[in-house]
C-alpha positions as a printed NumPy array, in Angstrom:
array([[117.726, 110.026,  93.182],
       [114.573, 112.463,  93.139],
       [110.894, 111.789,  93.222],
       [110.186, 110.022,  89.883],
       [113.023, 107.338,  90.284],
       [112.17 , 106.716,  94.09 ],
       [108.588, 105.977,  92.902],
       [109.572, 103.894,  89.875],
       [112.12 , 101.865,  91.838],
       [108.876, 100.844,  94.357],
       [107.503,  98.173,  91.603],
       [104.093,  99.541,  92.059],
       [103.649,  98.48 ,  95.573],
       [101.55 , 101.034,  96.979],
       [102.666, 101.285, 100.648],
       [106.396, 100.418,  99.62 ],
       [105.903, 103.581,  97.253],
       [104.597, 105.919, 100.104],
       [107.533, 104.809, 102.145],
       [110.2  , 105.582,  99.522],
       [108.513, 108.801,  99.108],
       [108.031, 110.274, 102.345],
       [111.67 , 108.752, 103.589],
       [113.442, 111.951, 103.243],
       [111.221, 113.273, 106.329],
       [111.563, 110.519, 108.484],
       [114.591, 110.343, 110.604],
       [116.691, 107.716, 112.527],
       [114.641, 104.834, 113.983],
       [111.31 , 106.867, 113.464],
       [110.796, 104.414, 110.472],
       [109.466, 101.857, 112.971],
       [106.526, 103.97 , 114.115],
       [104.902, 103.003, 110.493],
       [103.379,  99.886, 109.066],
       [105.791,  97.399, 107.758],
       [105.428,  97.924, 104.08 ],
       [106.014, 101.573, 104.653],
       [109.102, 100.97 , 106.806],
       [110.64 ,  98.634, 103.686],
       [109.851, 101.925, 101.526],
       [111.7  , 104.099, 103.898],
       [114.625, 101.679, 104.223],
       [114.985, 101.342, 100.62 ],
       [114.942, 105.17 ,  99.923],
       [117.909, 105.384, 102.433],
       [119.746, 102.361, 100.593],
       [118.934, 103.716,  97.01 ],
       [120.575, 107.327,  98.224],
       [123.658, 105.767,  99.731],
       [124.159, 103.676,  96.397],
       [123.6  , 106.784,  94.336],
       [125.734, 109.022,  96.064],
       [128.643, 106.553,  96.398],
       [128.382, 105.374,  92.722],
       [131.496, 106.456,  90.644],
       [129.436, 107.326,  87.265],
       [126.981, 109.786,  89.53 ],
       [130.177, 111.252,  90.891],
       [131.419, 111.711,  87.472],
       [127.979, 113.75 ,  86.546],
       [128.643, 115.857,  90.115],
       [132.062, 116.949,  89.387],
       [131.037, 118.393,  86.085],
       [128.989, 120.688,  88.215],
       [131.146, 120.954,  91.399],
       [132.927, 124.335,  90.3  ],
       [129.699, 126.166,  89.781],
       [127.321, 124.853,  92.743],
       [129.603, 123.179,  95.237],
       [127.741, 120.901,  97.422],
       [124.532, 121.625,  95.737],
       [125.758, 119.492,  92.578],
       [124.424, 116.07 ,  94.052],
       [120.985, 117.622,  94.461],
       [121.155, 118.828,  90.853],
       [122.249, 115.496,  89.175],
       [119.282, 114.003,  91.28 ],
       [117.054, 116.157,  89.35 ],
       [118.554, 115.918,  86.12 ],
       [118.468, 112.132,  86.302],
       [114.885, 112.418,  86.965],
       [114.73 , 114.14 ,  83.52 ],
       [116.351, 111.645,  81.752],
       [113.922, 108.782,  83.124],
       [110.986, 110.949,  82.421],
       [112.063, 111.783,  78.704],
       [113.151, 107.953,  78.024],
       [110.074, 106.743,  80.089],
       [108.844, 104.26 ,  77.544],
       [112.148, 102.261,  77.699],
       [111.407, 101.562,  81.317],
       [107.594, 100.977,  81.712],
       [104.809, 100.246,  79.549],
       [102.359, 102.638,  81.362],
       [102.131, 105.948,  79.935],
       [104.071, 108.595,  82.291],
       [100.782, 110.722,  82.244],
       [ 98.755, 107.672,  83.689],
       [101.684, 106.552,  85.92 ],
       [101.924, 110.033,  87.627],
       [ 97.847, 110.313,  87.912],
       [ 97.9  , 106.951,  89.678],
       [100.587, 108.144,  92.113],
       [ 98.902, 111.434,  93.069],
       [ 95.638, 109.381,  93.673],
       [ 97.833, 107.194,  95.858],
       [ 98.986, 110.139,  97.777],
       [ 95.411, 111.237,  98.376],
       [ 94.316, 107.587,  99.661],
       [ 96.966, 107.676, 102.13 ],
       [ 96.967, 111.484, 103.142],
       [ 96.876, 110.836, 106.657],
       [100.27 , 109.103, 107.072],
       [102.104, 111.637, 105.16 ],
       [104.318, 114.   , 107.084],
       [103.14 , 117.456, 107.547],
       [105.695, 119.034, 104.862],
       [104.633, 116.545, 102.407],
       [100.927, 117.4  , 102.803],
       [101.57 , 120.742, 102.519],
       [103.702, 120.423,  99.218],
       [101.195, 117.669,  97.709],
       [ 98.951, 120.551,  96.398],
       [101.642, 122.245,  94.403],
       [102.937, 119.19 ,  93.178],
       [ 99.701, 117.776,  91.793],
       [ 98.575, 121.119,  90.472],
       [101.785, 121.657,  88.388],
       [102.269, 117.936,  87.63 ],
       [105.846, 118.026,  88.574],
       [106.368, 114.662,  87.868],
       [105.09 , 114.673,  84.039],
       [106.905, 118.084,  83.71 ],
       [110.487, 116.246,  84.329],
       [110.297, 115.135,  80.875],
       [110.832, 118.76 ,  79.347],
       [113.695, 121.239,  80.272],
       [111.131, 123.739,  80.996],
       [110.171, 121.738,  83.851],
       [113.49 , 120.864,  84.933],
       [114.134, 124.726,  85.149],
       [111.107, 125.291,  87.264],
       [112.098, 122.689,  89.795],
       [115.639, 124.348,  89.745],
       [114.193, 127.752,  90.235],
       [112.123, 126.53 ,  93.046],
       [115.136, 124.948,  94.701],
       [117.319, 128.196,  94.028],
       [114.675, 130.201,  95.973],
       [114.672, 127.985,  98.749],
       [118.239, 128.518,  99.375],
       [117.25 , 132.334,  99.469],
       [119.24 , 132.409,  95.906],
       [122.552, 131.417,  97.273],
       [123.049, 128.066,  95.385],
       [122.544, 129.561,  91.748],
       [120.911, 126.265,  90.851],
       [118.513, 127.784,  88.509],
       [121.432, 128.093,  85.957],
       [121.986, 124.543,  85.821],
       [119.79 , 123.865,  82.915],
       [122.895, 125.663,  80.97 ],
       [125.234, 122.673,  81.992],
       [122.286, 120.546,  81.191],
       [122.011, 121.695,  77.706],
       [126.089, 121.862,  77.33 ],
       [126.515, 118.285,  78.222],
       [123.46 , 116.736,  77.644],
       [124.69 , 113.506,  75.72 ],
       [127.158, 112.935,  78.451],
       [124.559, 113.22 ,  81.318],
       [122.161, 111.013,  79.443],
       [124.799, 108.459,  78.848],
       [125.732, 108.713,  82.61 ],
       [122.19 , 108.439,  83.756],
       [121.305, 105.213,  81.377],
       [124.416, 103.441,  82.487],
       [123.807, 104.205,  86.071],
       [120.13 , 103.369,  86.31 ],
       [120.472, 100.029,  84.84 ],
       [122.738,  99.014,  88.048],
       [120.573, 100.92 ,  90.318],
       [117.416,  98.767,  89.152],
       [119.404,  95.586,  89.764],
       [120.625,  96.886,  93.081],
       [116.98 ,  97.738,  94.033],
       [115.449,  94.333,  93.722],
       [118.414,  92.59 ,  95.721],
       [118.327,  95.203,  98.604],
       [114.287,  94.637,  98.952],
       [115.278,  91.002,  99.516],
       [117.726,  91.809, 102.24 ],
       [115.146,  94.523, 103.876],
       [112.587,  91.936, 104.13 ],
       [114.739,  89.65 , 105.989],
       [115.923,  92.532, 108.322],
       [112.426,  93.449, 109.015],
       [111.449,  89.996, 109.609],
       [114.137,  89.693, 112.164],
       [113.035,  93.025, 113.947],
       [109.336,  92.447, 113.954]])
């Protein structure tokens, strides 16, 4: 899953959210260098990614893209799924998406010192262009895919994936909706397991 989903699945827990957000930049056992609640977020992020990558519904979505985008298909689906979460936000939260995203940006500012350098450098761009809110529109997804394509030196062709999004919009949305319900349940159960694991480790 992409940024918005990971943040949403953190249950409005500030330090858990920070850990979930920075987790891609924390390798191996380096998560133990952080406070316990941030550790929980890092571990939760890893479990969410493993569950997502192996899920048959997600694989159905990625299969639709594989011919044109190869191993980038999973990255694209993560971004497309964030679009459907943002677009249908009122089904998942009573907090307006604009308020939710502003609260998250403020949270990043409050915990700036614990963010990895890569996140610190990315943060001003994320806030200035309001990435999370922009996911709700196809134009916002296009901007994200354009940026991802540039980071692959234009080798991935990811910038054209909005064509598939529009051509198979109903299929992708149905797959997201089905999968995300399962992911929400999985996340709540996995958080309990992580709590127990960290109690034994600390």
